[in-house]
């Protein structure tokens, strides 16, 4: 079973920040928080991951709470091409398969 | 970055025939690859773990004789759907993780339609 909980859907206005929450209250100390997204009819695409500290790359920012029980993926300026299903996954980096939950379907609107 | 290539992107086949899907890691060696299946409006579900040089490990409920997996080299895994039926119509996705990185890489997916 997936170890994360995400809202099933969210809307965001184009150009605004999209903040996608994820709960992972049972996360273990050696597990990372990963975010992937899946655009319609494509394979998932890696976005970002983190352990404890907040992370930022060219795609997004990841904010992890101090207790690590939740996190937020931030797309600073959402575009129409960011419309996708976003998956939050916890993983221990042991090279095993990823377990996907339901994800959040983000709709970016003009 | 590391790339995983999947072929074909889509295929239509007649009921009772077999279909082979290829998954290649283009710039890294993958001792392990993963095969997922995704039905419309659902999430990805792991079908099996493909191990180079040994038998694949199948998830509960996945028929190993129907979904044949061959991982003959460090860069290629194949999934063959044998005696396909309409209920096998789905989106099949492969994945691999490069030991030198942490994230997983996914193929483009193969949309199988059995008519």
XYZ file of C-alpha atoms in Angstrom:
225
model
C 0.000 0.000 0.000
C 1.089 3.538 -0.704
C 2.452 5.297 2.350
C 1.316 8.739 1.283
C -1.957 10.636 1.142
C -2.670 13.337 -1.415
C -5.782 15.267 -2.423
C -7.243 13.715 -5.578
C -7.403 16.933 -7.542
C -6.449 20.605 -7.515
C -6.860 23.583 -9.796
C -4.360 26.369 -10.301
C -4.427 29.527 -12.367
C -1.751 29.861 -15.015
C 1.172 31.918 -13.771
C 0.349 31.378 -10.139
C 2.150 29.078 -7.730
C 0.812 25.567 -7.385
C 1.195 24.099 -3.913
C 0.629 20.348 -3.766
C 0.435 18.802 -0.291
C 1.352 15.286 0.757
C 0.983 13.479 4.058
C 3.459 10.740 4.952
C 2.993 10.366 8.690
C 4.537 6.876 8.843
C 7.735 7.782 7.017
C 10.865 6.082 8.361
C 14.084 7.852 9.206
C 15.889 6.501 6.143
C 13.119 7.212 3.661
C 13.209 10.056 1.210
C 10.248 11.975 -0.173
C 10.097 11.803 -3.959
C 7.823 13.622 -6.357
C 7.040 12.455 -9.861
C 4.483 13.647 -12.352
C 2.702 11.923 -15.186
C 1.432 13.862 -18.133
C -1.397 12.169 -19.970
C -0.351 9.003 -21.821
C 3.309 9.324 -20.860
C 5.561 7.613 -18.359
C 6.173 9.317 -15.006
C 8.823 12.019 -14.846
C 11.063 12.687 -11.864
C 10.678 16.144 -10.330
C 12.531 16.388 -7.044
C 13.322 14.557 -3.833
C 14.502 15.316 -0.325
C 15.239 13.789 3.066
C 15.011 16.516 5.678
C 15.995 19.825 4.163
C 14.002 21.846 1.718
C 15.127 21.384 -1.851
C 14.880 23.448 -5.008
C 15.715 22.713 -8.617
C 14.802 24.137 -11.980
C 11.391 22.487 -11.905
C 10.102 22.928 -8.384
C 10.701 23.400 -4.681
C 10.095 20.818 -1.998
C 9.216 21.880 1.518
C 9.394 19.147 4.179
C 8.043 19.771 7.650
C 10.403 19.463 10.577
C 8.728 16.275 11.793
C 8.867 14.941 8.196
C 5.258 13.839 8.361
C 4.211 16.004 5.457
C 5.599 17.921 2.544
C 4.571 20.379 -0.145
C 5.644 20.512 -3.746
C 5.686 24.029 -5.110
C 5.572 24.883 -8.799
C 6.393 28.598 -8.601
C 4.780 29.730 -11.846
C 2.443 27.072 -13.169
C 1.955 26.791 -16.912
C -0.622 24.865 -18.911
C 2.029 22.237 -19.585
C 2.189 21.500 -15.867
C -1.251 19.914 -16.036
C -0.567 16.349 -14.911
C -0.994 13.832 -12.113
C 1.564 14.444 -9.379
C 2.703 11.539 -7.238
C 4.319 11.834 -3.825
C 6.280 8.698 -2.925
C 8.429 7.705 0.030
C 11.414 5.520 -0.761
C 14.564 4.351 0.992
C 16.810 4.584 -2.074
C 17.566 0.870 -1.936
C 16.857 0.532 -5.627
C 13.515 -1.140 -5.163
C 10.328 -0.498 -7.062
C 8.293 2.606 -6.350
C 4.791 2.261 -4.943
C 2.366 4.733 -6.450
C -0.678 6.059 -4.653
C -3.532 7.909 -6.246
C -1.634 11.144 -6.788
C -3.083 14.616 -7.269
C -4.504 15.583 -10.625
C -3.420 19.196 -11.117
C -5.340 21.208 -13.656
C -3.710 24.480 -14.643
C -6.288 26.824 -16.116
C -5.808 29.900 -18.307
C 20.316 12.400 -17.639
C 19.656 8.705 -17.728
C 17.034 7.636 -20.208
C 14.824 4.613 -20.450
C 13.344 3.922 -23.862
C 10.276 1.788 -24.412
C 9.023 0.398 -27.704
C 6.476 0.369 -29.224
C 4.542 3.402 -27.978
C 1.297 1.814 -28.973
C 0.129 -1.449 -30.444
C -3.169 -2.931 -31.534
C -3.402 -6.688 -31.744
C -6.007 -9.325 -32.289
C -7.291 -11.399 -29.423
C -5.233 -14.559 -28.996
C -2.012 -13.168 -30.402
C 1.153 -12.243 -28.490
C 2.778 -8.846 -28.171
C 6.343 -8.036 -27.130
C 7.284 -4.755 -25.460
C 10.912 -3.712 -25.156
C 12.489 -1.577 -22.455
C 16.030 -0.306 -22.842
C 18.261 1.680 -20.551
C 20.148 3.903 -22.979
C 23.106 5.181 -20.990
C 23.345 3.015 -17.921
C 23.269 -0.628 -16.955
C 20.205 -1.818 -15.129
C 20.410 -5.101 -13.267
C 16.810 -4.599 -12.262
C 13.897 -3.210 -14.213
C 10.284 -2.874 -13.173
C 7.126 -3.386 -15.191
C 3.967 -1.511 -14.291
C 0.440 -1.583 -15.681
C -1.971 1.325 -15.592
C -5.675 1.162 -16.353
C -7.609 4.323 -17.289
C -7.948 6.834 -14.463
C -5.986 4.582 -12.116
C -2.506 4.684 -10.692
C 0.468 2.577 -11.726
C 0.468 -0.951 -10.367
C 3.645 -3.002 -10.235
C 3.377 -6.220 -12.216
C 6.837 -7.697 -11.906
C 10.480 -7.066 -11.191
C 12.830 -8.061 -13.976
C 16.262 -9.310 -12.899
C 19.157 -9.600 -15.335
C 20.214 -13.191 -15.746
C 17.562 -14.664 -13.497
C 13.837 -15.188 -13.267
C 11.502 -12.294 -12.825
C 9.571 -11.776 -9.617
C 5.846 -11.365 -10.129
C 3.375 -9.535 -7.924
C 0.449 -11.403 -6.485
C -2.284 -11.930 -9.024
C -0.050 -11.474 -12.069
C 0.181 -14.612 -14.198
C 3.804 -15.380 -14.964
C 2.899 -17.640 -17.872
C 0.865 -14.920 -19.478
C 3.273 -12.038 -18.952
C 6.666 -13.396 -19.946
C 9.633 -11.305 -18.906
C 13.130 -11.697 -20.282
C 16.052 -9.626 -19.004
C 18.849 -11.027 -21.111
C 21.242 -8.106 -20.889
C 22.010 -5.201 -18.597
C 20.275 -2.779 -20.931
C 17.239 -4.664 -22.191
C 14.157 -6.184 -20.623
C 11.185 -7.440 -22.610
C 7.599 -8.080 -21.599
C 5.577 -10.438 -23.788
C 1.833 -10.533 -23.339
C 0.884 -13.993 -24.544
C -2.545 -14.926 -25.877
C -3.737 -11.396 -25.338
C -7.380 -10.730 -24.521
C -9.333 -7.468 -24.462
C -8.996 -7.274 -20.674
C -5.205 -7.052 -21.147
C -5.691 -3.719 -22.885
C -3.813 -1.239 -20.734
C -0.882 1.164 -20.524
C 2.336 -0.727 -19.761
C 5.302 1.177 -18.337
C 8.828 0.052 -17.538
C 11.241 1.638 -15.098
C 14.865 1.319 -14.089
C 17.117 2.909 -11.516
C 20.729 3.731 -12.207
C 22.926 2.716 -9.297
C 24.775 5.995 -9.696
C 21.694 8.103 -9.094
C 18.722 7.996 -6.783
C 15.685 8.681 -8.925
C 13.891 6.130 -11.061
C 13.577 6.575 -14.804
C 10.520 5.551 -16.723
C 9.883 4.576 -20.294
C 7.362 6.442 -22.396
C 4.822 3.688 -21.904
C 3.119 1.315 -24.342
C -0.586 1.525 -24.953
C -1.840 -1.957 -25.773
C -5.264 -2.402 -27.317
C -6.512 -5.934 -27.864
C -9.423 -6.229 -30.264
